[in-house]
XYZ file of C-alpha atoms in Angstrom:
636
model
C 24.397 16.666 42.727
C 24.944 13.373 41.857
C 27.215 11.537 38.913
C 25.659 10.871 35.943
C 27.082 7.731 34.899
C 28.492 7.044 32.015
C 26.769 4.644 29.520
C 28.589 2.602 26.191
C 26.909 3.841 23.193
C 24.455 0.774 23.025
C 23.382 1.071 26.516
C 19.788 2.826 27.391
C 20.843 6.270 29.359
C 18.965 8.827 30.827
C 18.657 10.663 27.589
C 16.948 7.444 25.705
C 14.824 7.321 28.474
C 13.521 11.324 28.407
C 13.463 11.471 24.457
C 11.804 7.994 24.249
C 8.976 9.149 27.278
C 8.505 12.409 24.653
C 7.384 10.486 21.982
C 10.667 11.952 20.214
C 13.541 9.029 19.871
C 13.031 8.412 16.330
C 15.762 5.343 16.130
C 14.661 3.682 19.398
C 14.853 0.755 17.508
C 18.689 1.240 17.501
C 18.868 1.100 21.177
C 15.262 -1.152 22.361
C 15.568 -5.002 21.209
C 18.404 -7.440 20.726
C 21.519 -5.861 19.236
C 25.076 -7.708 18.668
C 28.015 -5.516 20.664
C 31.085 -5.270 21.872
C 31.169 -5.163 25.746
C 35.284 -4.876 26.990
C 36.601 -7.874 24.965
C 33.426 -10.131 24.939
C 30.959 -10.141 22.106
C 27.612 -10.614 22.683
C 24.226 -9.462 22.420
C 22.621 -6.097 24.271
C 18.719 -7.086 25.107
C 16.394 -4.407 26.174
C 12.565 -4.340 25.638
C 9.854 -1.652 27.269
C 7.572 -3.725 30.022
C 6.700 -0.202 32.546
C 4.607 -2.580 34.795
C 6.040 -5.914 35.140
C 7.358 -7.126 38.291
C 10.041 -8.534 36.830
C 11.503 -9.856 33.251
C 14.476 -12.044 31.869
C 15.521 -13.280 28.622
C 15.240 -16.866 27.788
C 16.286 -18.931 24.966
C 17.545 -21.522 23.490
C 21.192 -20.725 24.721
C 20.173 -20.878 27.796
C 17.689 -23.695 27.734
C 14.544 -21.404 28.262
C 15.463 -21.107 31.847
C 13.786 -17.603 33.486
C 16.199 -17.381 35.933
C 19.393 -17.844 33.932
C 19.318 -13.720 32.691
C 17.305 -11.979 35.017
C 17.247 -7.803 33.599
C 17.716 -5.023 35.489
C 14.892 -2.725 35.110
C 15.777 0.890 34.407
C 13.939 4.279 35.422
C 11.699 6.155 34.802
C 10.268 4.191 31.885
C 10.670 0.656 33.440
C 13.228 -0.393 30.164
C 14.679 -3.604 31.142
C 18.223 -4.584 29.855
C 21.002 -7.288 30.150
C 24.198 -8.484 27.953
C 24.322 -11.754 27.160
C 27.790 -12.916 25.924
C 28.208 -15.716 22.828
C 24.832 -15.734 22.067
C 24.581 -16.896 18.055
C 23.427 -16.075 15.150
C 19.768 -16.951 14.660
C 19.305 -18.019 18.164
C 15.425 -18.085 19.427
C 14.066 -16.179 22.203
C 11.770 -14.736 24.068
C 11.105 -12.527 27.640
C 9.985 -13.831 30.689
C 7.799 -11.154 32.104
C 6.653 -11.880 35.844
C 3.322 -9.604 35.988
C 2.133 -7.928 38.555
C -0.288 -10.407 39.662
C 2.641 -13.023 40.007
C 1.987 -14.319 36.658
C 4.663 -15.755 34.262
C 4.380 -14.388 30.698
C 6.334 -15.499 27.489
C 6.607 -12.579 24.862
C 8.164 -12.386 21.234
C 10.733 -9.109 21.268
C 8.469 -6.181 19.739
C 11.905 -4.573 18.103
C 13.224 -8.069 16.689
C 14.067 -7.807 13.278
C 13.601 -11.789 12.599
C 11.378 -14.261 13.942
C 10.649 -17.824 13.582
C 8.295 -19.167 10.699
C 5.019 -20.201 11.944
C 3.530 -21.420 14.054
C 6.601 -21.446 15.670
C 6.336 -17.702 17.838
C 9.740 -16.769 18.948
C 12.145 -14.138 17.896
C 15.463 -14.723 16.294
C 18.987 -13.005 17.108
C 20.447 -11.808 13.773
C 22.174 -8.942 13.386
C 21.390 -6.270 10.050
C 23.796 -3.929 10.842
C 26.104 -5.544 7.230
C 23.493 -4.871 5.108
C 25.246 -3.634 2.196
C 23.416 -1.124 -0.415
C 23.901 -0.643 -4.289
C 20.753 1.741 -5.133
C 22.872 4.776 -4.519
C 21.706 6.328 -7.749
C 17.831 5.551 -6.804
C 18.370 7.003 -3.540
C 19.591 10.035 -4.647
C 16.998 10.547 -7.074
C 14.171 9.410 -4.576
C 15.368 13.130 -2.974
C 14.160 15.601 -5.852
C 11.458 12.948 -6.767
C 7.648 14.571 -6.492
C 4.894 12.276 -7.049
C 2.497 15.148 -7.981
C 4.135 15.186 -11.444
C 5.397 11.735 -12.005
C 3.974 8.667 -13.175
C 2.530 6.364 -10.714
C 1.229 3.186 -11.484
C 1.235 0.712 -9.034
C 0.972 -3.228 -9.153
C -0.364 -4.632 -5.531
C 0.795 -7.899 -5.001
C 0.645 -10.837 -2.242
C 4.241 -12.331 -2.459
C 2.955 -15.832 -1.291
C 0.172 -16.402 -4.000
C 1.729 -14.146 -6.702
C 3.093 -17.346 -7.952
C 3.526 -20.692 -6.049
C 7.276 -22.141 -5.785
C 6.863 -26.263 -7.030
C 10.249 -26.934 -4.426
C 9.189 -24.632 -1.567
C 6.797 -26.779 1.188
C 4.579 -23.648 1.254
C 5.255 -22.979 -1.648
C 7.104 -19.365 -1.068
C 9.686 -17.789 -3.576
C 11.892 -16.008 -1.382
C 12.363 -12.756 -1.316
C 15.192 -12.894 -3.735
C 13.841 -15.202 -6.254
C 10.644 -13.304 -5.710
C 12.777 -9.679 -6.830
C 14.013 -11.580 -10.266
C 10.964 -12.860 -11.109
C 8.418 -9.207 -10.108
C 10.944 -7.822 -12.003
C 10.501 -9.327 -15.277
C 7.076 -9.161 -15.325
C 6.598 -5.247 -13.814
C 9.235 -4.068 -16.232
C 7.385 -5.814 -19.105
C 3.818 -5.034 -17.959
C 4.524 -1.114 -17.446
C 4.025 -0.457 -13.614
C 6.280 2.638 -11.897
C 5.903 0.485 -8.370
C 4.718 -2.440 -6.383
C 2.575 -2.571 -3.476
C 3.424 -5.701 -1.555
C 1.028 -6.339 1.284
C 1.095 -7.925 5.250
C 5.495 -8.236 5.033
C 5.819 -7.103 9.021
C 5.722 -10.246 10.725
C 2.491 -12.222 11.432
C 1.228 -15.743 12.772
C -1.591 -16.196 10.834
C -1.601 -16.307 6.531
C -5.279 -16.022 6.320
C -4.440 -12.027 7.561
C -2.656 -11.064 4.732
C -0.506 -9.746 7.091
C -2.637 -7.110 8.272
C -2.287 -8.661 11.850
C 1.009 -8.009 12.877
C 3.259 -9.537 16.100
C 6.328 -8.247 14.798
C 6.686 -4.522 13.399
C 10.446 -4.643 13.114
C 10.710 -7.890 11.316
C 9.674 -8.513 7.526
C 8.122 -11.709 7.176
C 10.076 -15.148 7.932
C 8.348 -16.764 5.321
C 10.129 -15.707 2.438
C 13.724 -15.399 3.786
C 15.798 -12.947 6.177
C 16.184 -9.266 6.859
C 18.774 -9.517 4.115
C 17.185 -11.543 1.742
C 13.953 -8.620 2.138
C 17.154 -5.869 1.614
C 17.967 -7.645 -1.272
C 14.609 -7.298 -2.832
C 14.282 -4.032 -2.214
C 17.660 -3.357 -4.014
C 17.309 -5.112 -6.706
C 14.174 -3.230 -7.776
C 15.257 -0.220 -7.138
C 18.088 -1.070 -9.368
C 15.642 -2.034 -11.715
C 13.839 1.252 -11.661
C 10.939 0.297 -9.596
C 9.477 2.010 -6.924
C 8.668 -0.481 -3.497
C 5.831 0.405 -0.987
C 5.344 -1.106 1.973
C 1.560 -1.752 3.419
C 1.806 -0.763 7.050
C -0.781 -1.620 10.024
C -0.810 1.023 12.514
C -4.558 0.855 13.400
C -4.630 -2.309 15.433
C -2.406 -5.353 16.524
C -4.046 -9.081 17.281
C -4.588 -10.529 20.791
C -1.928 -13.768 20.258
C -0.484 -14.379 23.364
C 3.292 -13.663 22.198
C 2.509 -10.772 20.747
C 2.091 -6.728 22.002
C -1.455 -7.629 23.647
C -1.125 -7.072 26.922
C 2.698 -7.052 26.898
C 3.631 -6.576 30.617
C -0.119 -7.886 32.611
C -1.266 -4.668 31.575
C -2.359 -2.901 28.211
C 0.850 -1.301 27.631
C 0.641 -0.750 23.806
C -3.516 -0.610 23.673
C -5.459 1.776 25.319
C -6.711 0.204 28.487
C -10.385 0.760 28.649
C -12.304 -2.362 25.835
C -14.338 0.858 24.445
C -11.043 2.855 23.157
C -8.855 -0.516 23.112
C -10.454 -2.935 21.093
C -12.002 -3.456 17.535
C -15.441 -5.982 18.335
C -15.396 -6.421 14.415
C -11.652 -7.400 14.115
C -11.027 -9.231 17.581
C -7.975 -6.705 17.728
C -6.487 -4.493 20.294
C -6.506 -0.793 19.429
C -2.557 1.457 20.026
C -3.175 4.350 22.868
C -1.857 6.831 20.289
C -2.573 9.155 24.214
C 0.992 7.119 25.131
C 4.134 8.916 23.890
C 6.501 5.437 24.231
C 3.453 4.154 21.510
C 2.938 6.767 19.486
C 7.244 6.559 19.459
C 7.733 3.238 18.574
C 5.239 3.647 15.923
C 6.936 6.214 13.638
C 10.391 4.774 14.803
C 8.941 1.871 12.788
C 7.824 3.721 9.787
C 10.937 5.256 9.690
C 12.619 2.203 10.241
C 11.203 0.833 6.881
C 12.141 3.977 4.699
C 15.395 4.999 5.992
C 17.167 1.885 6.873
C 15.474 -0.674 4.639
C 15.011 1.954 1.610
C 11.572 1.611 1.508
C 9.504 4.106 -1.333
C 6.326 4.571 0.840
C 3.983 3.337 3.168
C 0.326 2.618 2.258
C -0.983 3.189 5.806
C -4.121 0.502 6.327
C -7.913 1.719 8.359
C -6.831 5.365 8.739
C -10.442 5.952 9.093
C -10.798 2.914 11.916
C -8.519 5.189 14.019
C -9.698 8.933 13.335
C -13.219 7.998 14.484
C -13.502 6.293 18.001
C -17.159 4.717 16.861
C -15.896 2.989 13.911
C -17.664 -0.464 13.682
C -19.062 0.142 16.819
C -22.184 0.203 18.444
C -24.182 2.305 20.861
C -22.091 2.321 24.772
C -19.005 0.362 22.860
C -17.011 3.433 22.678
C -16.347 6.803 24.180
C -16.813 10.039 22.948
C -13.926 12.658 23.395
C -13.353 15.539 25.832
C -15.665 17.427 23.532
C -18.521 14.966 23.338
C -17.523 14.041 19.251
C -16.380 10.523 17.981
C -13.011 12.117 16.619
C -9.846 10.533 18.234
C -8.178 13.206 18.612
C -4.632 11.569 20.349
C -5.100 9.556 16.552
C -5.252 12.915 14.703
C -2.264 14.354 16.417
C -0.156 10.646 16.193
C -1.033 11.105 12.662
C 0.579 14.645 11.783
C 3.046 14.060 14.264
C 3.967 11.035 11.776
C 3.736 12.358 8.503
C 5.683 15.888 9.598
C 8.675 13.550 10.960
C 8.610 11.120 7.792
C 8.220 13.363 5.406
C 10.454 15.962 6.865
C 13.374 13.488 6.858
C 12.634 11.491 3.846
C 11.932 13.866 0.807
C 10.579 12.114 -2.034
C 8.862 9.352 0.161
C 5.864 8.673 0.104
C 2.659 8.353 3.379
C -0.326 7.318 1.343
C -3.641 6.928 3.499
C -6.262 4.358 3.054
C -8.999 6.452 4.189
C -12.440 5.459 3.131
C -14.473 8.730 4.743
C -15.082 12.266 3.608
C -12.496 13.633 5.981
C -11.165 17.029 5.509
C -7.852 17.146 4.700
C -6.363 13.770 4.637
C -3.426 14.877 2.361
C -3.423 18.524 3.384
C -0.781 20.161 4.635
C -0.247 19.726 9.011
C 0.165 23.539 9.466
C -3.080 24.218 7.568
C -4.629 21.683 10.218
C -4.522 18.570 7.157
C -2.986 14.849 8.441
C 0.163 15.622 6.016
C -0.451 12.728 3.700
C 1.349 12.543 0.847
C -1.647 10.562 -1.115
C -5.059 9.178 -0.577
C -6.808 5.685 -2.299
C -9.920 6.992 -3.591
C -12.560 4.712 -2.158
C -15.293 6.828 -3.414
C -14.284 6.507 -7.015
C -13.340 2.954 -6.762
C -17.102 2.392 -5.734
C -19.266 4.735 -8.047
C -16.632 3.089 -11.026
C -17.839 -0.968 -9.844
C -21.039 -0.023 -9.267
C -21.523 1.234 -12.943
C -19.208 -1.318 -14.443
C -21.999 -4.197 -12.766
C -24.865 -2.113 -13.927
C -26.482 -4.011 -17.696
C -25.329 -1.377 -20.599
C -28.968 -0.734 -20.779
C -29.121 0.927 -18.120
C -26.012 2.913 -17.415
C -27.971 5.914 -19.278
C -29.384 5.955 -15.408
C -26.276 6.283 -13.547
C -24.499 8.066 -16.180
C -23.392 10.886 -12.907
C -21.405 7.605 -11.329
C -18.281 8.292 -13.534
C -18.284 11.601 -13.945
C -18.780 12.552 -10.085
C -15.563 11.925 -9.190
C -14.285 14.941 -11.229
C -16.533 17.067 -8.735
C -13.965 16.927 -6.341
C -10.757 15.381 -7.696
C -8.357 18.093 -6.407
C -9.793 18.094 -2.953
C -7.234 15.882 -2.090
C -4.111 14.225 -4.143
C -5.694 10.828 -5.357
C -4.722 7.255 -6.197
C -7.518 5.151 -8.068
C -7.548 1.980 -6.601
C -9.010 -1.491 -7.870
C -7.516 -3.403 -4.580
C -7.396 -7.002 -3.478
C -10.325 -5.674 -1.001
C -12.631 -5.311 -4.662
C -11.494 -9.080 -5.392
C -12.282 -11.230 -2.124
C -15.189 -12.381 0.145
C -17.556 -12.811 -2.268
C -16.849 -9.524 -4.228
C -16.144 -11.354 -7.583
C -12.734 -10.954 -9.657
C -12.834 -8.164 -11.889
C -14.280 -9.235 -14.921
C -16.824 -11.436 -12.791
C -18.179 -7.603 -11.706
C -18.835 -7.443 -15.554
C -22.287 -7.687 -17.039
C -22.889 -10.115 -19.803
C -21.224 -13.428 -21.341
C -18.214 -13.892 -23.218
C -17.237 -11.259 -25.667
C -19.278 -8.858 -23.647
C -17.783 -9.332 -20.311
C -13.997 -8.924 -21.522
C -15.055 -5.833 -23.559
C -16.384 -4.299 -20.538
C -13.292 -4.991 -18.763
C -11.239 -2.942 -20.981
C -13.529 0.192 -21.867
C -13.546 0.030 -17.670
C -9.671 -0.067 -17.891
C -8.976 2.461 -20.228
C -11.227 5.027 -18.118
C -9.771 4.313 -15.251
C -6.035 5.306 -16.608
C -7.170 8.110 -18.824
C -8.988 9.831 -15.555
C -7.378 12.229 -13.155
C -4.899 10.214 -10.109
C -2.476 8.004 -10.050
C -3.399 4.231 -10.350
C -3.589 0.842 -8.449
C -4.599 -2.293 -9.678
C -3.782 -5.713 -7.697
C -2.477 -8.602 -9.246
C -4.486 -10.933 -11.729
C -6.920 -8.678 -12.643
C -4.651 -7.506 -14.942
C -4.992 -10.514 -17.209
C -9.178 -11.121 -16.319
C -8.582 -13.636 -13.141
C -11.766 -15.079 -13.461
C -11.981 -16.927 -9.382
C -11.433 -14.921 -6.170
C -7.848 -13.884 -4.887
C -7.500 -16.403 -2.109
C -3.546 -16.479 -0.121
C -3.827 -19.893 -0.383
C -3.225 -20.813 -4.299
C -1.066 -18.729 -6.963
C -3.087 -16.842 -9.524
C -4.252 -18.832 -12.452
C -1.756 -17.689 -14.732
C -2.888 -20.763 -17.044
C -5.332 -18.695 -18.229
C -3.247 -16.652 -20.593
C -3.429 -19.919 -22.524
C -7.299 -18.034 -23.616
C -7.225 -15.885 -26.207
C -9.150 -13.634 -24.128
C -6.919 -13.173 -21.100
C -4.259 -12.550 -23.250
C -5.971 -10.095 -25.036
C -6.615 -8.165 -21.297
C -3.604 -8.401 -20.655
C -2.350 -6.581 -24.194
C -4.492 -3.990 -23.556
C -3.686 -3.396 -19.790
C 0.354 -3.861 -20.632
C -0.199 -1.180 -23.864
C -2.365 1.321 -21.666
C 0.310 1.058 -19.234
C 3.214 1.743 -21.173
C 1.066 4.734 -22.955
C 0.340 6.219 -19.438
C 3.843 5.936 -18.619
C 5.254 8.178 -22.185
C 2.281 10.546 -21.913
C 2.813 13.118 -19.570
C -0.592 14.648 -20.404
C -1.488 11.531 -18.135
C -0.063 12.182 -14.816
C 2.192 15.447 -14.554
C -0.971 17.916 -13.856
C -2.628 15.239 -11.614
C -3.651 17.819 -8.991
C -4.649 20.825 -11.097
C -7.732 21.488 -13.368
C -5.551 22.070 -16.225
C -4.668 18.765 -16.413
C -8.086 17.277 -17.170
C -11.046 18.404 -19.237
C -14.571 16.874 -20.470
C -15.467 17.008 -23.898
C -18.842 15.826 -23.067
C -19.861 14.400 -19.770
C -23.290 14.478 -20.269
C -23.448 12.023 -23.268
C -26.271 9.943 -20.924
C -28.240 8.036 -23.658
C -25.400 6.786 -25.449
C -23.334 6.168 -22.264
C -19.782 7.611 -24.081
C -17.448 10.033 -22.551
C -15.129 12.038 -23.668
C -12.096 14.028 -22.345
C -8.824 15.270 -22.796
C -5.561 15.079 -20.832
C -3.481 17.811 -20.860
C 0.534 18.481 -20.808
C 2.125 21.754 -19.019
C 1.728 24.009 -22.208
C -0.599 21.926 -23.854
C 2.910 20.232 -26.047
C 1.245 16.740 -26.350
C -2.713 15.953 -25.518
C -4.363 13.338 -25.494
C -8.278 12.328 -26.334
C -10.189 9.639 -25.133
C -13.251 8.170 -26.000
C -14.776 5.383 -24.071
C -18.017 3.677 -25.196
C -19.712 1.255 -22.174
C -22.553 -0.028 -24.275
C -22.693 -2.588 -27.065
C -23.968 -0.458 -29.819
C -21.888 0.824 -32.578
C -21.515 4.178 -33.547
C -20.849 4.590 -36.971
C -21.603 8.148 -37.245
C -20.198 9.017 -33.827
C -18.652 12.848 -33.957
C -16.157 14.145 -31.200
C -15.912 18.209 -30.572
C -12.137 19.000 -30.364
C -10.845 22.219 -29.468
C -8.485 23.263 -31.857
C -8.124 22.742 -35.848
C -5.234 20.149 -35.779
C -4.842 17.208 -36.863
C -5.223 14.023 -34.306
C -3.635 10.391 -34.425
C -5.153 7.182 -33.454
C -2.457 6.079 -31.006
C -5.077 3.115 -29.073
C -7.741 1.482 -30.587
C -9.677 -1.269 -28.747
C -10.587 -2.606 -31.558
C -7.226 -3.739 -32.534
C -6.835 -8.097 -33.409
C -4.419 -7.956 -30.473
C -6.794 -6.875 -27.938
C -9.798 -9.124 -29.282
C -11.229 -6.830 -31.560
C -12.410 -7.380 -35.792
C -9.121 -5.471 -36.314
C -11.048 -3.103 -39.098
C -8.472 -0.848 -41.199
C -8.992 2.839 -40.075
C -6.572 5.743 -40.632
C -4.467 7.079 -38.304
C -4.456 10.776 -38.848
C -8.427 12.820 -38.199
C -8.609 16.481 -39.491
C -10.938 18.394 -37.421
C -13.373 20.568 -39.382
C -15.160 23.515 -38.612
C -18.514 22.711 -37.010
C -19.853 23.092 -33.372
C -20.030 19.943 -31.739
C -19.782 18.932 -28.103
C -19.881 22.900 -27.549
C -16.591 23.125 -29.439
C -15.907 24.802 -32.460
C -14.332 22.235 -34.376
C -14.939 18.157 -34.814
C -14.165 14.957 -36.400
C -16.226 11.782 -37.491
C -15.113 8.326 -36.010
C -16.385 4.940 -36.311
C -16.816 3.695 -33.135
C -17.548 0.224 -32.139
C -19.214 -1.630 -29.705
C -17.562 -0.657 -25.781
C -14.685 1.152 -28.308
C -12.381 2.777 -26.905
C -10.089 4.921 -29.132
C -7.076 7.405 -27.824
C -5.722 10.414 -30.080
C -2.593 12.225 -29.738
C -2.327 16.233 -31.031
């Protein structure tokens, strides 16, 4: 038998090679790309990049004036892994690799493991070396470990970092990621959210994707600063208390010519036949989730984002675009699978294959699935044949909830089933309520522009919608602006119009959205039974012709409750009479009608004493004026 020779820890041996062709190397990332070593007594930097069918690749540069013949790489078996060390390369140093196809052709790609690249539309990767990162969310960390989301409070603020606010010194106008941390900070601490949700950070060449159309996986976003600079952020929040996930793009990649399209001549990352490999909607190239080097340097990246940049969770985007091979396609555009359905079933298994390894390692992280079908399972567990999500968005709510809120209060008393449906099936799977930047864009309308009516009426809506929407079973989302009634469109291009909280009535959102948030957050009647039917209950869903609902959130042992009632129509209800379930008595602890939240701030009292007397099927009640789209919240 022959030698096995010996490799230096950075090198790519046999063993990187037979893990990484199982689909099992979990820090590939560690080993494939451009890493700064030590080799005998130069320094220098260790390139090696996957390319199975080129003929031929080098790395070129600017340290070597971009000349393919100054680094040729020596191609490495089975997997065809190309590597080469490339002494006194520095820091920040562009590059790229030379791939000579198979049909002769010379191809210039970006490195698919860099961890920085240039800002657009520039399209190379940078050298920079993370491995000095230093950490000071030790305490978070530890924490994140006993950490379960089914009992804590989640409420999350989605934000675009770029048009969250506009910097007046930056050309582009980008905060960076540090001055971007301070000033998040401020305003999420103040306002009430648990976490952010910062969309498109992987690295992309196009703004008008939101970053949902990434080139590089390994890299967060050159626009608002360095690896470090995106460590920082994540630190300082965490420091701060607040939770940071990550929107990930797994689904599909973009056809740029730097990027993973057609990497070596061939589809390497996509699946090779147009009817598997490509989204006609999206102009994108679909990952072969049937490869094992794809489906590996997919979770190596998710797990590159949690473990070594401290990430909270991943919202994963399309999960349905990949579990169904038809999706957004016609008739002879796609191919069924070995059983004749339109399941992919490669996807399914990438998927619990995924979640199983993240999850497994990472306790207290989170895989949260933007899954907009009826499929079984999505957060159920991967040995009772579920994906192994941690959390779903809840399209289906999202959509019976904007549907109603558009409908005129007059006739709501129609559709009265669109907010109480949800209940139906709320514990199929572990929910978050979302109101998303996809409810704000392309001709959607901002939040309050879903609202029926003029003035007072449209900003009364907004909040009777609002309160629902925390009071009801799942954790919450809500993107940026519509917190404070943005009235245009979220467009990437401008900042939000924060001038508006000059209006009385944008403030006056925004007072009512910071106090329900805060009040969600003390309450754990509003989020620590999330995912059992003893944490929610109706009073009286069937309340049609007046279009109010009623229902109570429960604590584990019933210690502190709380009561809603939401009113969605105009009309005042003087004599209006809620059935409570015990003789106690109950406190007004949010009250719509409040002077701070735009309302005739009317004196009431604080403390109701139920009396005996059916009502609501209960056997005990209390009288409460309620006002026009009131919304009032007791405590007992």
């Amino acid at each position: 038998m022959g030698k096995t020779k010996t490799v230096k820890p950075y090198e790519i041996g046999e063993l990187d090679h037979y893990l990484f062709g199982q689909g099992n190397h979990y820090e590939i990332y560690k080993k494939l790309g451009a890493h700064r070593v030590k080799n005998g007594k130069k320094e220098g930097i260790y390139f090696a990049v996957w390319a199975p069918h080129a003929e031929e690749v080098s790395v070129v540069g600017d340290f070597n004036n971009w000349d393919e013949s100054a680094n040729v790489m020596e191609r490495g078996e089975p997997l065809g892994i190309y590597t080469c060390f490339i002494p006194d390369v520095p820091e920040y140093a562009l590059y790229k690799y030379c791939i000579k196809t198979y049909k002769g052709e010379y191809i210039y790609k970006a490195d698919p493991f860099a961890n920085y690249a240039e800002l657009r539309p520039g399209t190379a990767s940078r050298i920079i070396d993370i491995s000095d990162i230093s950490w000071s969310d030790q305490a978070w960390m530890e924490q994140r470990k006993a950490w379960k989301h089914t009992e804590q409070p989640m409420s999350i603020y989605e934000v675009h970092i770029g048009s969250w606010k506009k910097h007046p010194d930056d050309e582009d106008g980008f905060y960076n990621y540090r001055e971007f941390a301070r000033e998040i900070t401020k305003y999420v601490k103040d306002m009430g959210y648990t976490h952010i949700e910062i969309m498109g950070i992987a690295e992309h060449p196009f703004d008008g994707s939101w970053g949902y159309q990434v080139t590089g996986y390994f890299a967060p976003t050159s626009r608002y600063g360095t690896p470090q600079d995106f460590a920082w952020m994540v630190n300082y929040l965490h420091k701060n208390k607040i939770g940071v996930i990550l929107d990930w793009v797994p689904a599909h990649f973009p056809r740029d010519a730097h990027g993973l399209a057609d990497f070596d001549g061939t589809p390497t990352y996509e699946y090779a036949d147009p009817r598997k490999g490509e989204h006609p909607d999206w102009g994108t190239k679909i990952f072969d989730y049937g490869k094992n080097e794809v489906q590996n340097f997919l979770i190596a990246n998710a797990l590159f984002w949690i473990e070594d940049f401290h990430v909270d969770g991943l919202r994963v985007d399309a999960v349905a675009s990949m579990l169904y091979l038809d999706y957004g396609k016609r008739d002879g555009e796609w191919v069924p699978n070995k059983y004749g359905g339109n399941k992919n079933l490669e996807a399914i298994g990438f998927f619990k294959h995924l979640n199983s390894v993240v999850l497994g390692r990472n306790p207290g992280a989170l895989m949260i699935a933007e899954e907009s079908t009826a499929w079984p399972k999505v957060t159920g567990s991967v040995e009772d044949d579920g994906l192994g999500f941690s959390l779903k968005w809840n399209m289906g709510w999202m959509h019976d909830f904007t549907e109603y809120m558009k409908l005129d209060p007059y006739f709501r008393k129609g559709a009265h089933n669109l907010m109480t449906f949800a209940m139906s099936y709320a514990y199929s799977e572990k929910y978050i309520l979302v109101l998303s930047h996809d409810e704000v864009v392309h001709l959607k309308c901002s939040m309050i522009n879903k609202m029926p009516g003029l003035g007072f009426d449209k900003y009364a809506n907004l909040k009777v919608g609002y309160a629902f929407m925390m009071g009801h079973a799942g954790k919450k989302l809500l993107f940026m602006g519509q917190e404070f009634a943005q009235l245009r469109e979220w467009s990437e291009k401008r900042e939000l119009d924060w001038f508006l909280l000059e209006e009385p009535e944008h403030q006056y959102i925004q007072n009512w959205m910071r106090d329900l948030l805060h009040l969600y957050k003390r309450n754990k009647a509003m989020y620590e039974q999330d995912d059992t039917w003893e944490g929610f209950e109706w009073v009286n869903a069937d309340d049609g012709d007046r279009s109010i609902y009623s229902f109570i959130r429960h604590s584990k042992g019933n210690k502190k409750n709380l009561l809603f009632v939401c009113n969605f129509t105009p009309m005042a209800r003087d004599d209006y009479r809620v059935g409570v379930p015990r003789r106690k008595q109950y406190k007004l602890i949010l009250n719509s009608d409040d002077k701070k939240y735009g309302g005739t701030g009317e004196e009431r009292p604080q403390i109701y004493k139920a009396k005996k007397g059916e009502c609501d099927g209960r056997p005990y009640s209390f009288a409460y004026k309620l006002p026009p789209y009131g919304v009032a919240v007791f405590e007992f």
